[in-house]
Amino acid sequence: MIRNKWLWAALFAVPAVELFGFIYVSSLLGAPKTLLIMLATSVIGLLMMRFEGKKVLQDSKTHMQEGRVPGRTMLDGLCIFFGGLLLILPGFVTDLIGFTLVFPLTRPLYRVFLLKWIEKKMKNGTFTFYRR
């Protein structure tokens, strides 16, 4: 039930923040330049996501061929995926978060929180994984 409240709050808060950011930036630069910036950040972010995604996929294949579990690279892949989703959404705040998820130097910050979340879910039994 609590998760649903956060979801509803995010569904209203994120567009409101993005609209405020768009209005603020367009008041400084004008609407055409603001739209161009939003389009450019989305295209650059998607290109970064493709490049980083291919690199993570290659690292995962290398780890599996060596017989190692690609744990870190799988988390990197999740970060890149969610960063790409945020980059597709129009807005400055989502683009900023998306870039930090896709960019390799800031990705480890998110990886730490993701590992703690997974560990917490595994300890209380709400995270299930399957083995073959």
Tab-separated table of C-alpha atoms in Angstrom:
chain	number	residue	atom	x	y	z
A	1	MET	CA	0.000	0.000	0.000
A	2	ILE	CA	2.838	2.393	0.814
A	3	ARG	CA	4.448	1.677	-2.554
A	4	ASN	CA	1.233	2.762	-4.320
A	5	LYS	CA	1.266	6.085	-2.471
A	6	TRP	CA	4.828	6.752	-3.607
A	7	LEU	CA	3.922	5.828	-7.166
A	8	TRP	CA	0.971	8.220	-7.213
A	9	ALA	CA	3.083	10.968	-5.667
A	10	ALA	CA	5.778	10.450	-8.311
A	11	LEU	CA	3.202	10.455	-11.113
A	12	PHE	CA	2.176	13.950	-10.064
A	13	ALA	CA	5.451	15.360	-8.761
A	14	VAL	CA	7.759	14.440	-11.660
A	15	PRO	CA	5.682	16.128	-14.403
A	16	ALA	CA	5.179	19.173	-12.173
A	17	VAL	CA	8.924	19.541	-11.588
A	18	GLU	CA	9.660	18.995	-15.284
A	19	LEU	CA	7.051	21.579	-16.297
A	20	PHE	CA	8.513	24.087	-13.852
A	21	GLY	CA	12.000	23.411	-15.242
A	22	PHE	CA	10.796	23.819	-18.826
A	23	ILE	CA	9.045	27.118	-18.012
A	24	TYR	CA	12.081	28.418	-16.127
A	25	VAL	CA	14.602	27.524	-18.834
A	26	SER	CA	12.336	28.780	-21.617
A	27	SER	CA	11.931	32.097	-19.813
A	28	LEU	CA	15.726	32.433	-19.852
A	29	LEU	CA	16.486	31.105	-23.351
A	30	GLY	CA	13.183	31.075	-25.195
A	31	ALA	CA	10.966	28.141	-26.120
A	32	PRO	CA	12.697	27.124	-29.407
A	33	LYS	CA	16.150	26.907	-27.804
A	34	THR	CA	14.723	25.043	-24.831
A	35	LEU	CA	13.063	22.472	-27.098
A	36	LEU	CA	16.300	22.116	-29.065
A	37	ILE	CA	18.263	21.534	-25.844
A	38	MET	CA	15.760	18.906	-24.691
A	39	LEU	CA	15.947	17.135	-28.043
A	40	ALA	CA	19.755	17.284	-28.070
A	41	THR	CA	20.078	15.889	-24.545
A	42	SER	CA	17.756	13.023	-25.441
A	43	VAL	CA	19.700	12.150	-28.599
A	44	ILE	CA	23.091	12.401	-26.863
A	45	GLY	CA	21.797	10.347	-23.948
A	46	LEU	CA	20.416	7.633	-26.195
A	47	LEU	CA	23.725	7.435	-28.064
A	48	MET	CA	25.580	7.158	-24.745
A	49	MET	CA	23.150	4.472	-23.630
A	50	ARG	CA	23.780	2.443	-26.781
A	51	PHE	CA	27.555	2.735	-26.441
A	52	GLU	CA	27.641	1.920	-22.721
A	53	GLY	CA	25.112	-0.870	-23.149
A	54	LYS	CA	27.244	-2.560	-25.786
A	55	LYS	CA	30.298	-2.230	-23.545
A	56	VAL	CA	28.483	-3.770	-20.563
A	57	LEU	CA	27.124	-6.582	-22.726
A	58	GLN	CA	30.644	-7.364	-23.965
A	59	ASP	CA	31.980	-7.320	-20.387
A	60	SER	CA	29.208	-9.729	-19.334
A	61	LYS	CA	30.042	-12.110	-22.153
A	62	THR	CA	33.722	-12.003	-21.216
A	63	HIS	CA	32.942	-12.764	-17.556
A	64	MET	CA	30.688	-15.679	-18.480
A	65	GLN	CA	33.279	-17.125	-20.862
A	66	GLU	CA	35.820	-16.983	-18.040
A	67	GLY	CA	33.379	-18.775	-15.732
A	68	ARG	CA	32.761	-15.772	-13.488
A	69	VAL	CA	29.389	-14.363	-12.442
A	70	PRO	CA	28.849	-10.967	-14.106
A	71	GLY	CA	27.317	-9.384	-10.989
A	72	ARG	CA	28.694	-5.861	-11.250
A	73	THR	CA	28.142	-5.704	-14.968
A	74	MET	CA	24.528	-6.836	-14.533
A	75	LEU	CA	23.946	-3.985	-12.097
A	76	ASP	CA	25.594	-1.629	-14.570
A	77	GLY	CA	23.226	-2.930	-17.218
A	78	LEU	CA	20.232	-2.178	-14.985
A	79	CYS	CA	21.520	1.332	-14.358
A	80	ILE	CA	22.021	1.920	-18.081
A	81	PHE	CA	18.541	0.580	-18.864
A	82	PHE	CA	16.790	2.806	-16.326
A	83	GLY	CA	18.976	5.751	-17.298
A	84	GLY	CA	17.921	5.243	-20.905
A	85	LEU	CA	14.274	5.194	-19.893
A	86	LEU	CA	14.732	8.478	-18.049
A	87	LEU	CA	16.532	10.000	-21.026
A	88	ILE	CA	13.599	9.170	-23.285
A	89	LEU	CA	11.241	11.139	-21.034
A	90	PRO	CA	11.185	14.843	-21.876
A	91	GLY	CA	12.555	17.083	-19.151
A	92	PHE	CA	15.683	18.399	-17.557
A	93	VAL	CA	15.545	16.640	-14.191
A	94	THR	CA	14.929	13.198	-15.701
A	95	ASP	CA	17.706	13.845	-18.237
A	96	LEU	CA	20.120	14.787	-15.460
A	97	ILE	CA	19.348	11.637	-13.477
A	98	GLY	CA	19.435	9.564	-16.670
A	99	PHE	CA	22.856	10.915	-17.645
A	100	THR	CA	24.264	10.118	-14.213
A	101	LEU	CA	22.915	6.567	-14.490
A	102	VAL	CA	24.434	6.066	-17.949
A	103	PHE	CA	27.742	7.863	-17.360
A	104	PRO	CA	30.395	5.375	-16.122
A	105	LEU	CA	31.971	7.690	-13.530
A	106	THR	CA	28.729	8.348	-11.629
A	107	ARG	CA	27.152	4.914	-12.084
A	108	PRO	CA	28.953	3.359	-9.056
A	109	LEU	CA	27.016	5.722	-6.749
A	110	TYR	CA	23.764	4.155	-7.894
A	111	ARG	CA	25.253	0.675	-7.818
A	112	VAL	CA	25.896	1.001	-4.065
A	113	PHE	CA	22.245	1.897	-3.392
A	114	LEU	CA	21.027	-0.850	-5.725
A	115	LEU	CA	23.173	-3.445	-3.927
A	116	LYS	CA	21.857	-2.318	-0.533
A	117	TRP	CA	18.272	-2.502	-1.823
A	118	ILE	CA	18.781	-6.019	-3.212
A	119	GLU	CA	20.460	-7.136	0.023
A	120	LYS	CA	17.558	-5.769	2.087
A	121	LYS	CA	15.020	-7.512	-0.164
A	122	MET	CA	16.911	-10.806	0.097
A	123	LYS	CA	17.138	-10.587	3.901
A	124	ASN	CA	13.424	-10.006	4.437
A	125	GLY	CA	12.471	-12.605	1.831
A	126	THR	CA	10.727	-10.367	-0.687
A	127	PHE	CA	13.384	-10.821	-3.383
A	128	THR	CA	13.343	-14.166	-5.139
A	129	PHE	CA	15.951	-15.499	-7.513
A	130	TYR	CA	15.856	-18.713	-9.450
A	131	ARG	CA	18.688	-21.082	-10.265
A	132	ARG	CA	18.824	-23.510	-13.116
